[in-house]
Structures are given as structure tokens and as C-alpha cells.
């Protein structure tokens, strides 16, 4: 097969999908996890992702909704019958052009050039393949939010969306925290969890607009840089911890610090844009929907391959449905958590 | 001189939404976002629907009447950003009374901000970590 370009991209995607399905029996491991309205079954080999595709998720509890079955193959040439991934040729690569060409063929896809790493998904049949050069040859962010593009494509196909947002709640109601990296989302979520609030995610949550704005958990991982780790007292709280991850952050699980099991959903009552203010006390003030949209949508759309226009419309709809506020963060975790808890309990500032 | 022209949205990959009268535009191809002030949003509405730029000179906004220079500068920006394109054979649309009233109610000067920190040329991951000066696809090294 010649190097991949826009003209043969859809053919290559179909070839990769068919190859994995044909070799299904050769994948040594099967991992299954129940997610909201979805049973995700991953066929793969041993290695760094084998645990992540189970432990990296929060299994949906008490989810009586019918679940569709989604199959993902994590493939590499070490699995009998799987050919080495092709490289992208010399043709210009643009994310939008790549996604558009696949969408015209009814497919979804993503490519990370440095590793010849491909992800292809057929949303109609709910089958996907992650093709790598070797079993641990995946981008460093993959274990923290495993198989994220596949979930993005699958849930987008049913009108839901993975949002790049944090969340905090109490009594089944909650607030979405929007902003790009460094805005204070993760620190705010950890502050809330340590002080008795619930969360359905600090970086990605699954949003459903079919009955109000509801957020569901998918990924179990939380992250904090060393400064936040120290400020929030996590070293003492966690006892032991692993090494810094590829972002220079400590990585741990939500159930390491939460006082209650992760709720299966939070009904969102507001969209908040956190801001590190440097002031002593936290405050919550209205912010324009335009500013809230710009805090929420760009990173959510940039981090999820394809589906750009539908994502833009979805996040616009979400932003119009919720009152929007700027959350100026104080310095004490308990005070931040208390401010948010009071807001949620009162239903407003 | 831009103010004699009629313009249209540059391509089907330019999409926009309005929030309480303030427009947010996304260029699907590049991943760049554009946020408009309230008066900028009204001008975007007018220009993108075929109102000739010349008709907008002298229109009163909350910050005062718009000069031909104001309009020219704003249109030049939108052309440079690839959001509008000139058209030669489209019929001119009138500036509606509603839009005139909305322009009079604005409080902010003409402005469009570009949000391109997550645009394609510098986004490699996913997880918002890139060395911006190096461009795509240089992953930010952990410190």
C-alpha cells in the first residue's frame, strides 16, 4: 500500500478495520467496561493500556438503560496477522481535511504522525481500531483518558458530547467548570472532592442535553501539578503516589480522594469559568455567554478529532441553556468548596 | 477602499453563533475562534448578510457614529482573518431598522478578538500541551 494520503485514506481505514476484525481471535486479552448506555469491549495485548482500558474508566452503576455494544481493537504487528501501520505521505495534512474525507465515507479517524499511530472508527457498526507500531507505542496522554476519540465519536453519533470541562456537585446538582489548561479546573475539582462535594470528572465529562444539561462520568483519573499537589495536601492524603506523568503532573484516581462513590450523573445548573484571582476569598459573578462559550468550546473541539461543526453547535446550545458565571478562586480549598456548595444549594449566587 | 463593497461569508467552513447579541465565529478549517464586541457583532450580521459597507458609515452606535475609516479597518480585519470575501454580483441588502436600533443600543467599540491558541497549526495533542513557538507537532516537555 502506498503511503496514506487523502485519496486513499478511506480505503486504508477500511483495510485497518477489516484486518483487525479478521484477526479478532489473535488478540490475547478482552476487557469490558459498562459506560453510560454503552458496553465498551476492548481486544488488546498485554502492556501499558491493558489496565488503563478498565481502571481508567468509571463504570456506570445502576444504569438500567439499554447498552449498545462497542468493540475496539488495540492492534500492533506483535499480534498475529496485523501489519505495521502505514505512514502519512508527503501530502498536506490538516485535521479538518482528514476528518472531512473520512466522514464522507461514513468513518471517523485520528492520526498522530510521530508514532504512526492511527485510530479509525465505524460509527454505524460501532467498531474501531487503534493501530500502533508496537504494544506500548502510544502517545503519553493515552492512559489518562484511554480510547477518548472513540468515545467522542460514539457519543457524538448519538447527540451527546465529551466536554473538556470539570464538574462539582452536591445533592445531584452541579456546575460545569470550563477553561483551557491552567485555568484552575482540576485544582477546583480536587478542592471540592476533598471537602465533601461530588464530581463526575475534572478534565472530561460526558454531556447529554436531552433532558436539561446532565453530565456523566467516564474517566477515573485526576491530575495535579506538584504545586497543586502540595497546596491541596494530597501528599499526606494519598500516602504514596506514582511518578510525575508526561505533563509533569501527579496522576491519581477520583476514588482515592472522594468521600462518596462517584455519582452516575449531575444535573447541571450553571456554567462557570474559573479564574485564579490571587484574592483571599472566592466570588461568583455573571459572565457573558460569549466569554463562557469561548472558555468552553475551543479546547473541547480541538481535543476531539472531527465533528467540529456539530461540536460548535452543541456547545453553543449548552451555553445558552445555563446561566454563566466567572468563578474567582480564593486561596483556601475549603473556602472554594464552600462557595461552590453554597451556590449549588441556593441555586444561584 | 473597502466601504464600497458587498461581502459574503468566506466559505462554508466559517460558522457562527450569537449569544445575547455577541457573535462567536469558528473557522472549521483552521480551528481559530473569533469573538466580537456587541457593535462588532451587529456589523458582522450586516456585512455577512449583504449590506454594503458604504451604507454603514455614519450609522450611530453607543460609542458614537461609525466613520468610513472605522468600517474600512473592521472590514480589512475580517478579510485578513478569512471570515468575509468580496462579491461582485450579489444584490445589495438594505440595513434593517431592527439592526439600526440594535447598533444604537451597543456599548462597546468595534472589535474582533482572535482566539488561536488551540488552532491546528500548534495543536498536537489533545491535552493542551504544546511548545507554542515551535509549532505543531512539538510536544511540550514536562518540567
Short mmCIF file of C-alpha atoms in Angstrom, two decimals:
data_model
loop_
_atom_site.label_atom_id
_atom_site.label_comp_id
_atom_site.label_asym_id
_atom_site.label_seq_id
_atom_site.Cartn_x
_atom_site.Cartn_y
_atom_site.Cartn_z
CA UNK A 1 0.00 0.00 0.00
CA UNK A 2 1.41 3.46 -0.85
CA UNK A 3 1.80 6.00 1.88
CA UNK A 4 -1.52 7.30 3.10
CA UNK A 5 -2.96 10.47 1.64
CA UNK A 6 -6.41 11.97 1.39
CA UNK A 7 -7.21 9.96 -1.73
CA UNK A 8 -6.59 6.53 -0.22
CA UNK A 9 -7.39 7.41 3.39
CA UNK A 10 -10.85 5.85 3.48
CA UNK A 11 -9.55 2.69 1.80
CA UNK A 12 -6.77 2.46 4.35
CA UNK A 13 -9.24 2.93 7.21
CA UNK A 14 -11.45 0.14 5.87
CA UNK A 15 -8.40 -2.10 5.43
CA UNK A 16 -7.28 -1.49 9.03
CA UNK A 17 -10.78 -2.18 10.37
CA UNK A 18 -11.22 -5.36 8.33
CA UNK A 19 -7.75 -6.62 9.26
CA UNK A 20 -8.43 -6.29 12.99
CA UNK A 21 -11.83 -7.96 12.76
CA UNK A 22 -10.37 -10.80 10.72
CA UNK A 23 -7.67 -11.35 13.39
CA UNK A 24 -10.05 -10.95 16.31
CA UNK A 25 -9.20 -14.36 17.76
CA UNK A 26 -5.50 -13.48 17.87
CA UNK A 27 -5.85 -10.69 20.43
CA UNK A 28 -4.82 -12.23 23.77
CA UNK A 29 -6.92 -10.07 26.12
CA UNK A 30 -10.50 -8.90 26.27
CA UNK A 31 -11.51 -6.10 28.60
CA UNK A 32 -15.09 -4.92 29.01
CA UNK A 33 -16.48 -1.97 30.91
CA UNK A 34 -20.00 -0.61 31.21
CA UNK A 35 -20.23 3.10 30.43
CA UNK A 36 -23.37 5.27 30.14
CA UNK A 37 -25.66 3.44 27.69
CA UNK A 38 -22.64 1.66 26.24
CA UNK A 39 -20.73 -1.55 26.80
CA UNK A 40 -17.16 -0.99 25.66
CA UNK A 41 -15.24 -4.15 24.84
CA UNK A 42 -11.56 -3.78 24.07
CA UNK A 43 -9.47 -6.52 22.46
CA UNK A 44 -5.75 -6.00 23.02
CA UNK A 45 -2.45 -7.44 24.14
CA UNK A 46 -0.64 -7.04 27.46
CA UNK A 47 1.14 -3.78 28.11
CA UNK A 48 0.52 -0.29 29.31
CA UNK A 49 -3.01 0.00 28.05
CA UNK A 50 -4.33 -3.34 29.31
CA UNK A 51 -5.08 -1.94 32.77
CA UNK A 52 -5.94 1.55 31.57
CA UNK A 53 -8.87 0.37 29.44
CA UNK A 54 -10.55 -0.84 32.63
CA UNK A 55 -9.09 1.17 35.51
CA UNK A 56 -9.11 4.40 33.52
CA UNK A 57 -12.90 4.40 33.43
CA UNK A 58 -15.64 4.88 35.97
CA UNK A 59 -18.02 2.01 35.41
CA UNK A 60 -21.65 3.06 35.10
CA UNK A 61 -23.54 1.85 38.15
CA UNK A 62 -27.29 1.47 38.31
CA UNK A 63 -27.51 2.15 34.60
CA UNK A 64 -30.58 0.26 33.50
CA UNK A 65 -30.70 1.90 30.09
CA UNK A 66 -30.17 -0.44 27.15
CA UNK A 67 -26.48 -0.50 26.32
CA UNK A 68 -25.11 -0.59 22.80
CA UNK A 69 -22.05 -2.73 22.26
CA UNK A 70 -18.93 -1.03 21.02
CA UNK A 71 -15.83 -3.03 20.06
CA UNK A 72 -12.35 -1.54 19.92
CA UNK A 73 -9.22 -3.39 18.80
CA UNK A 74 -5.89 -2.11 20.09
CA UNK A 75 -3.68 -3.54 17.37
CA UNK A 76 0.01 -3.70 16.54
CA UNK A 77 2.27 -6.00 14.49
CA UNK A 78 3.02 -8.12 17.56
CA UNK A 79 -0.46 -9.56 17.17
CA UNK A 80 -0.57 -12.29 14.58
CA UNK A 81 -1.99 -11.08 11.29
CA UNK A 82 -1.67 -7.35 11.98
CA UNK A 83 0.53 -5.44 9.54
CA UNK A 84 2.68 -2.50 10.59
CA UNK A 85 0.92 0.84 10.32
CA UNK A 86 1.49 2.89 7.21
CA UNK A 87 2.85 6.42 7.35
CA UNK A 88 1.23 9.58 6.15
CA UNK A 89 2.73 10.61 2.81
CA UNK A 90 4.01 14.00 1.76
CA UNK A 91 0.57 15.43 1.16
CA UNK A 92 -0.54 18.33 3.30
CA UNK A 93 -2.24 17.11 6.46
CA UNK A 94 -4.98 19.15 8.05
CA UNK A 95 -7.14 17.91 10.86
CA UNK A 96 -10.29 19.19 9.23
CA UNK A 97 -9.47 17.83 5.78
CA UNK A 98 -8.59 14.44 7.25
CA UNK A 99 -11.80 14.25 9.28
CA UNK A 100 -13.94 15.51 6.42
CA UNK A 101 -12.62 12.93 3.98
CA UNK A 102 -13.32 10.10 6.41
CA UNK A 103 -16.75 11.46 7.30
CA UNK A 104 -17.66 11.39 3.60
CA UNK A 105 -17.02 7.64 3.77
CA UNK A 106 -19.07 7.25 6.97
CA UNK A 107 -15.94 6.82 9.09
CA UNK A 108 -14.07 8.70 11.78
CA UNK A 109 -10.35 8.86 12.38
CA UNK A 110 -7.34 10.39 14.03
CA UNK A 111 -3.62 10.26 13.29
CA UNK A 112 -0.57 11.08 15.38
CA UNK A 113 2.33 11.40 12.96
CA UNK A 114 5.29 10.96 15.29
CA UNK A 115 4.31 7.40 16.15
CA UNK A 116 2.45 6.32 13.00
CA UNK A 117 -0.47 5.99 15.38
CA UNK A 118 -3.92 5.63 13.82
CA UNK A 119 -7.41 5.48 15.22
CA UNK A 120 -10.33 4.60 12.94
CA UNK A 121 -13.98 4.13 13.85
CA UNK A 122 -17.03 2.96 12.01
CA UNK A 123 -19.93 4.54 13.94
CA UNK A 124 -22.56 2.57 12.09
CA UNK A 125 -21.14 -0.78 13.16
CA UNK A 126 -19.57 0.56 16.38
CA UNK A 127 -16.19 -0.99 15.59
CA UNK A 128 -12.88 0.78 16.00
CA UNK A 129 -9.18 0.11 15.69
CA UNK A 130 -6.24 1.79 17.34
CA UNK A 131 -3.22 0.77 15.28
CA UNK A 132 0.27 1.27 16.69
CA UNK A 133 3.80 0.24 15.71
CA UNK A 134 4.26 -1.74 18.97
CA UNK A 135 2.23 -2.58 22.05
CA UNK A 136 3.43 0.42 24.06
CA UNK A 137 3.83 2.81 21.17
CA UNK A 138 1.05 5.20 22.05
CA UNK A 139 1.05 8.91 22.86
CA UNK A 140 1.80 9.62 26.52
CA UNK A 141 -1.63 11.08 27.20
CA UNK A 142 -3.43 7.90 26.16
CA UNK A 143 -3.54 6.04 29.53
CA UNK A 144 -5.01 9.06 31.34
CA UNK A 145 -8.11 9.14 29.13
CA UNK A 146 -7.97 5.85 27.22
CA UNK A 147 -9.71 5.49 23.88
CA UNK A 148 -11.06 9.01 24.20
CA UNK A 149 -11.54 9.67 20.45
CA UNK A 150 -13.62 6.50 20.06
CA UNK A 151 -15.90 7.54 22.90
CA UNK A 152 -16.09 11.02 21.44
CA UNK A 153 -17.18 9.65 18.06
CA UNK A 154 -19.61 7.14 19.53
CA UNK A 155 -21.34 9.59 21.84
CA UNK A 156 -21.33 12.35 19.22
CA UNK A 157 -23.17 10.00 16.87
CA UNK A 158 -25.98 9.77 19.43
CA UNK A 159 -26.12 13.54 20.06
CA UNK A 160 -24.07 13.59 23.25
CA UNK A 161 -20.62 15.08 23.70
CA UNK A 162 -17.39 14.76 25.64
CA UNK A 163 -16.72 18.21 27.02
CA UNK A 164 -13.33 19.42 28.15
CA UNK A 165 -14.66 20.60 31.48
CA UNK A 166 -14.52 19.86 35.17
CA UNK A 167 -17.51 19.32 37.40
CA UNK A 168 -18.57 19.66 41.02
CA UNK A 169 -21.89 18.89 42.61
CA UNK A 170 -23.91 18.20 45.68
CA UNK A 171 -27.28 16.50 46.08
CA UNK A 172 -27.39 15.51 42.41
CA UNK A 173 -27.00 19.08 41.12
CA UNK A 174 -23.78 20.57 39.88
CA UNK A 175 -21.77 23.13 37.98
CA UNK A 176 -19.60 22.73 34.91
CA UNK A 177 -16.14 24.29 35.08
CA UNK A 178 -14.87 25.43 31.69
CA UNK A 179 -11.47 26.70 30.66
CA UNK A 180 -8.30 25.64 28.94
CA UNK A 181 -5.32 24.12 30.73
CA UNK A 182 -4.09 26.16 33.69
CA UNK A 183 -7.41 27.86 34.30
CA UNK A 184 -7.86 26.08 37.62
CA UNK A 185 -10.40 23.40 36.74
CA UNK A 186 -8.55 20.43 38.18
CA UNK A 187 -7.49 22.19 41.36
CA UNK A 188 -11.05 23.34 41.94
CA UNK A 189 -12.39 19.84 41.44
CA UNK A 190 -9.88 18.34 43.86
CA UNK A 191 -10.64 21.09 46.40
CA UNK A 192 -14.31 20.20 46.14
CA UNK A 193 -13.79 16.44 46.39
CA UNK A 194 -11.58 16.85 49.47
CA UNK A 195 -14.31 18.89 51.11
CA UNK A 196 -17.31 16.67 50.57
CA UNK A 197 -18.53 17.61 47.09
CA UNK A 198 -19.10 15.17 44.23
CA UNK A 199 -17.56 15.24 40.78
CA UNK A 200 -18.11 13.39 37.51
CA UNK A 201 -14.73 14.41 36.10
CA UNK A 202 -12.00 17.04 36.36
CA UNK A 203 -10.99 17.23 32.70
CA UNK A 204 -13.59 15.44 30.58
CA UNK A 205 -17.25 14.78 31.24
CA UNK A 206 -19.95 13.32 29.05
CA UNK A 207 -22.75 15.82 28.42
CA UNK A 208 -26.31 14.96 27.48
CA UNK A 209 -28.73 17.74 26.52
CA UNK A 210 -31.75 15.52 26.01
CA UNK A 211 -33.32 16.43 29.35
CA UNK A 212 -31.75 19.59 30.70
CA UNK A 213 -27.97 19.55 30.93
CA UNK A 214 -26.70 16.37 32.55
CA UNK A 215 -23.08 15.34 32.98
CA UNK A 216 -21.91 11.75 33.37
CA UNK A 217 -18.54 10.38 34.41
CA UNK A 218 -16.27 8.47 32.03
CA UNK A 219 -12.66 8.72 33.20
CA UNK A 220 -11.38 8.00 36.70
CA UNK A 221 -8.08 9.85 36.55
CA UNK A 222 -7.34 13.15 38.26
CA UNK A 223 -4.16 15.17 37.80
CA UNK A 224 -2.34 17.83 39.77
CA UNK A 225 0.94 19.60 39.24
CA UNK A 226 3.41 19.49 42.16
CA UNK A 227 2.37 22.95 43.39
CA UNK A 228 -1.31 22.00 43.49
CA UNK A 229 -0.42 18.65 44.99
CA UNK A 230 1.33 20.40 47.85
CA UNK A 231 -1.24 23.17 48.27
CA UNK A 232 -4.12 20.71 48.44
CA UNK A 233 -2.37 18.44 50.93
CA UNK A 234 -2.52 15.47 48.56
CA UNK A 235 0.86 14.08 49.54
CA UNK A 236 -0.38 13.47 53.08
CA UNK A 237 -3.82 12.39 51.90
CA UNK A 238 -2.66 9.83 49.36
CA UNK A 239 0.29 8.46 51.30
CA UNK A 240 2.02 7.04 48.26
CA UNK A 241 1.88 8.23 44.70
CA UNK A 242 3.40 7.36 41.36
CA UNK A 243 5.95 9.37 39.38
CA UNK A 244 5.08 12.55 37.54
CA UNK A 245 3.33 11.89 34.26
CA UNK A 246 4.31 13.22 30.85
CA UNK A 247 2.82 16.62 31.72
CA UNK A 248 4.86 16.84 34.92
CA UNK A 249 1.76 16.14 36.99
CA UNK A 250 0.85 13.60 39.63
CA UNK A 251 -1.88 11.27 38.49
CA UNK A 252 -4.35 9.56 40.84
CA UNK A 253 -7.90 8.30 40.85
CA UNK A 254 -11.06 10.08 41.87
CA UNK A 255 -11.91 7.35 44.39
CA UNK A 256 -8.55 7.95 46.08
CA UNK A 257 -9.88 11.20 47.49
CA UNK A 258 -13.67 11.29 47.11
CA UNK A 259 -15.72 10.86 50.26
CA UNK A 260 -18.56 9.14 48.35
CA UNK A 261 -18.83 6.97 45.25
CA UNK A 262 -18.87 8.97 42.03
CA UNK A 263 -22.50 9.75 41.14
CA UNK A 264 -23.77 8.42 37.83
CA UNK A 265 -24.93 11.90 36.82
CA UNK A 266 -25.12 15.51 37.89
CA UNK A 267 -27.86 17.84 36.70
CA UNK A 268 -26.00 20.99 35.78
CA UNK A 269 -27.38 24.31 36.95
CA UNK A 270 -24.59 26.65 35.80
CA UNK A 271 -21.52 27.00 33.63
CA UNK A 272 -18.59 28.53 35.49
CA UNK A 273 -15.32 29.89 34.16
CA UNK A 274 -12.73 29.57 36.93
CA UNK A 275 -10.04 32.17 37.26
CA UNK A 276 -7.11 32.24 39.65
CA UNK A 277 -7.66 35.62 41.24
CA UNK A 278 -4.96 35.83 43.88
CA UNK A 279 -7.56 37.19 46.29
CA UNK A 280 -8.28 35.67 49.67
CA UNK A 281 -11.94 34.83 49.13
CA UNK A 282 -13.75 33.23 46.22
CA UNK A 283 -16.52 35.05 44.40
CA UNK A 284 -19.04 34.24 41.69
CA UNK A 285 -20.08 36.92 39.23
CA UNK A 286 -22.06 36.75 35.97
CA UNK A 287 -20.03 36.45 32.78
CA UNK A 288 -21.25 36.88 29.22
CA UNK A 289 -22.34 33.79 27.35
CA UNK A 290 -19.87 34.70 24.61
CA UNK A 291 -16.96 34.56 27.07
CA UNK A 292 -18.26 31.34 28.61
CA UNK A 293 -18.58 29.78 25.15
CA UNK A 294 -15.02 30.77 24.28
CA UNK A 295 -13.84 29.23 27.56
CA UNK A 296 -15.75 26.01 26.93
CA UNK A 297 -15.75 25.22 23.26
CA UNK A 298 -12.29 25.72 21.69
CA UNK A 299 -10.39 23.20 23.77
CA UNK A 300 -13.27 20.74 23.71
CA UNK A 301 -13.41 20.86 19.94
CA UNK A 302 -9.64 21.00 19.37
CA UNK A 303 -9.04 17.97 21.59
CA UNK A 304 -11.66 15.81 19.91
CA UNK A 305 -10.89 14.88 16.31
CA UNK A 306 -13.61 15.58 13.78
CA UNK A 307 -17.21 16.59 14.41
CA UNK A 308 -16.15 20.23 14.60
CA UNK A 309 -19.28 21.92 13.40
CA UNK A 310 -21.59 19.65 15.38
CA UNK A 311 -19.41 20.31 18.42
CA UNK A 312 -19.65 24.07 17.89
CA UNK A 313 -23.45 23.83 17.68
CA UNK A 314 -23.63 21.50 20.68
CA UNK A 315 -21.54 23.73 22.94
CA UNK A 316 -23.48 26.77 21.75
CA UNK A 317 -26.70 25.04 22.75
CA UNK A 318 -25.24 24.07 26.11
CA UNK A 319 -24.03 27.62 26.78
CA UNK A 320 -27.47 29.06 26.05
CA UNK A 321 -29.18 26.61 28.40
CA UNK A 322 -27.18 27.52 31.50
CA UNK A 323 -26.54 30.74 33.38
CA UNK A 324 -22.86 31.60 33.08
CA UNK A 325 -20.55 32.88 35.81
CA UNK A 326 -16.94 33.72 36.43
CA UNK A 327 -15.60 31.92 39.49
CA UNK A 328 -12.73 33.87 41.02
CA UNK A 329 -10.83 31.38 43.09
CA UNK A 330 -9.67 32.19 46.59
CA UNK A 331 -6.65 30.58 48.15
CA UNK A 332 -8.15 28.06 50.60
CA UNK A 333 -9.52 24.78 49.20
CA UNK A 334 -12.23 24.53 51.90
CA UNK A 335 -13.39 28.09 51.19
CA UNK A 336 -13.54 27.42 47.42
CA UNK A 337 -15.55 24.26 48.02
CA UNK A 338 -17.86 26.05 50.45
CA UNK A 339 -18.50 28.86 47.98
CA UNK A 340 -19.48 26.40 45.27
CA UNK A 341 -21.57 24.26 47.63
CA UNK A 342 -23.48 27.36 48.79
CA UNK A 343 -24.05 28.38 45.18
CA UNK A 344 -25.44 24.98 44.22
CA UNK A 345 -27.59 24.69 47.34
CA UNK A 346 -29.09 28.15 46.77
CA UNK A 347 -29.40 27.58 43.03
CA UNK A 348 -27.53 30.79 42.24
CA UNK A 349 -25.07 33.39 43.58
CA UNK B 1 -11.38 51.49 -0.20
CA UNK B 2 -13.39 48.66 1.30
CA UNK B 3 -16.52 50.62 2.07
CA UNK B 4 -17.99 50.41 -1.42
CA UNK B 5 -18.12 46.64 -1.34
CA UNK B 6 -20.60 43.90 -0.69
CA UNK B 7 -19.31 40.88 1.16
CA UNK B 8 -20.33 37.37 1.99
CA UNK B 9 -19.16 34.75 4.45
CA UNK B 10 -15.87 33.49 3.02
CA UNK B 11 -16.70 29.78 2.93
CA UNK B 12 -19.00 27.10 4.28
CA UNK B 13 -16.29 26.37 6.83
CA UNK B 14 -16.95 29.69 8.57
CA UNK B 15 -19.70 29.05 11.11
CA UNK B 16 -21.07 31.33 13.77
CA UNK B 17 -23.47 31.60 16.66
CA UNK B 18 -24.80 34.58 18.54
CA UNK B 19 -25.01 34.81 22.33
CA UNK B 20 -27.17 37.62 23.69
CA UNK B 21 -26.20 39.68 20.65
CA UNK B 22 -22.49 38.83 20.70
CA UNK B 23 -21.14 36.68 17.88
CA UNK B 24 -18.65 33.84 18.13
CA UNK B 25 -17.25 32.67 14.81
CA UNK B 26 -15.31 29.45 14.23
CA UNK B 27 -13.16 28.73 11.19
CA UNK B 28 -13.61 24.97 10.92
CA UNK B 29 -10.56 24.62 8.69
CA UNK B 30 -8.04 26.28 10.97
CA UNK B 31 -9.74 25.82 14.33
CA UNK B 32 -9.47 29.55 15.04
CA UNK B 33 -12.19 31.29 17.04
CA UNK B 34 -13.25 34.92 16.80
CA UNK B 35 -15.17 36.80 19.47
CA UNK B 36 -16.93 40.02 18.53
CA UNK B 37 -17.85 43.01 20.68
CA UNK B 38 -21.56 43.93 20.62
CA UNK B 39 -21.11 46.58 17.90
CA UNK B 40 -18.75 44.28 16.00
CA UNK B 41 -21.38 41.55 16.16
CA UNK B 42 -24.01 43.82 14.63
CA UNK B 43 -21.65 44.83 11.87
CA UNK B 44 -20.81 41.18 11.26
CA UNK B 45 -24.55 40.47 10.98
CA UNK B 46 -24.96 43.33 8.50
CA UNK B 47 -21.90 42.67 6.35
CA UNK B 48 -22.34 38.91 6.23
CA UNK B 49 -25.93 39.31 5.08
CA UNK B 50 -25.01 41.54 2.14
CA UNK B 51 -25.44 45.08 3.47
CA UNK B 52 -22.89 47.21 1.54
CA UNK B 53 -20.10 48.50 3.76
CA UNK B 54 -20.71 52.03 2.42
CA UNK B 55 -24.19 52.02 3.95
CA UNK B 56 -22.74 51.53 7.42
CA UNK B 57 -20.66 54.70 7.50
CA UNK B 58 -22.35 57.28 9.68
CA UNK B 59 -24.53 54.74 11.48
CA UNK B 60 -24.84 55.61 15.15
CA UNK B 61 -23.63 53.17 17.81
CA UNK B 62 -23.48 53.54 21.57
CA UNK B 63 -19.87 54.67 21.18
CA UNK B 64 -20.74 57.29 18.54
CA UNK B 65 -21.21 57.34 14.76
CA UNK B 66 -19.12 54.93 12.71
CA UNK B 67 -16.71 56.61 10.32
CA UNK B 68 -15.69 55.25 6.93
CA UNK B 69 -12.26 54.66 8.47
CA UNK B 70 -13.82 52.56 11.26
CA UNK B 71 -15.70 50.46 8.73
CA UNK B 72 -12.67 50.09 6.47
CA UNK B 73 -10.46 48.92 9.32
CA UNK B 74 -13.04 46.44 10.53
CA UNK B 75 -13.71 45.03 7.07
CA UNK B 76 -9.98 44.76 6.42
CA UNK B 77 -9.61 42.70 9.58
CA UNK B 78 -12.43 40.36 8.61
CA UNK B 79 -10.91 39.92 5.14
CA UNK B 80 -7.48 39.28 6.63
CA UNK B 81 -8.91 36.69 9.02
CA UNK B 82 -10.59 34.97 6.08
CA UNK B 83 -14.08 35.42 7.50
CA UNK B 84 -15.52 37.56 4.69
CA UNK B 85 -14.94 37.60 0.95
CA UNK B 86 -15.95 40.34 -1.53
CA UNK B 87 -18.67 39.53 -4.03
CA UNK B 88 -19.27 41.41 -7.24
CA UNK B 89 -22.61 40.17 -8.46
CA UNK B 90 -24.76 39.93 -5.33
CA UNK B 91 -27.69 42.29 -4.80
CA UNK B 92 -27.21 44.80 -2.02
CA UNK B 93 -29.37 44.17 1.03
CA UNK B 94 -30.84 47.07 2.98
CA UNK B 95 -29.83 47.81 6.55
CA UNK B 96 -32.92 46.95 8.56
CA UNK B 97 -34.49 49.19 11.15
CA UNK B 98 -34.03 46.44 13.72
CA UNK B 99 -30.30 46.29 13.10
CA UNK B 100 -30.06 50.08 13.21
CA UNK B 101 -31.77 50.09 16.60
CA UNK B 102 -29.52 47.30 17.84
CA UNK B 103 -26.43 49.22 16.73
CA UNK B 104 -27.67 52.27 18.62
CA UNK B 105 -28.01 50.10 21.75
CA UNK B 106 -24.44 48.81 21.69
CA UNK B 107 -21.99 49.83 24.38
CA UNK B 108 -18.64 48.55 23.11
CA UNK B 109 -16.36 49.81 20.32
CA UNK B 110 -15.91 47.83 17.11
CA UNK B 111 -13.70 44.88 17.96
CA UNK B 112 -12.98 41.30 17.00
CA UNK B 113 -10.64 39.15 19.08
CA UNK B 114 -8.91 36.13 17.64
CA UNK B 115 -8.53 33.04 19.82
CA UNK B 116 -5.98 30.89 18.04
CA UNK B 117 -4.04 29.31 20.88
CA UNK B 118 -5.70 25.98 20.12
CA UNK B 119 -5.77 26.29 16.36
CA UNK B 120 -4.49 23.42 14.26
CA UNK B 121 -1.04 24.69 13.47
CA UNK B 122 0.01 24.47 17.08
CA UNK B 123 -2.19 21.76 18.46
CA UNK B 124 -0.68 18.37 18.65
CA UNK B 125 -2.46 16.94 21.47
CA UNK B 126 -5.32 16.78 22.68
CA UNK B 127 -4.33 17.71 26.07
CA UNK B 128 -3.41 21.30 25.58
CA UNK B 129 0.33 20.92 25.96
CA UNK B 130 2.45 22.26 23.15
CA UNK B 131 5.55 24.37 22.78
CA UNK B 132 3.85 27.20 21.01
CA UNK B 133 6.90 28.88 19.47
CA UNK B 134 7.98 25.58 17.91
CA UNK B 135 4.66 24.91 16.33
CA UNK B 136 2.99 21.68 15.53
CA UNK B 137 3.82 18.97 16.38
CA UNK B 138 6.33 19.76 19.10
CA UNK B 139 5.06 18.37 22.37
CA UNK B 140 5.74 20.43 25.44
CA UNK B 141 8.36 18.75 27.62
CA UNK B 142 7.44 18.11 31.21
CA UNK B 143 9.23 20.44 33.61
#
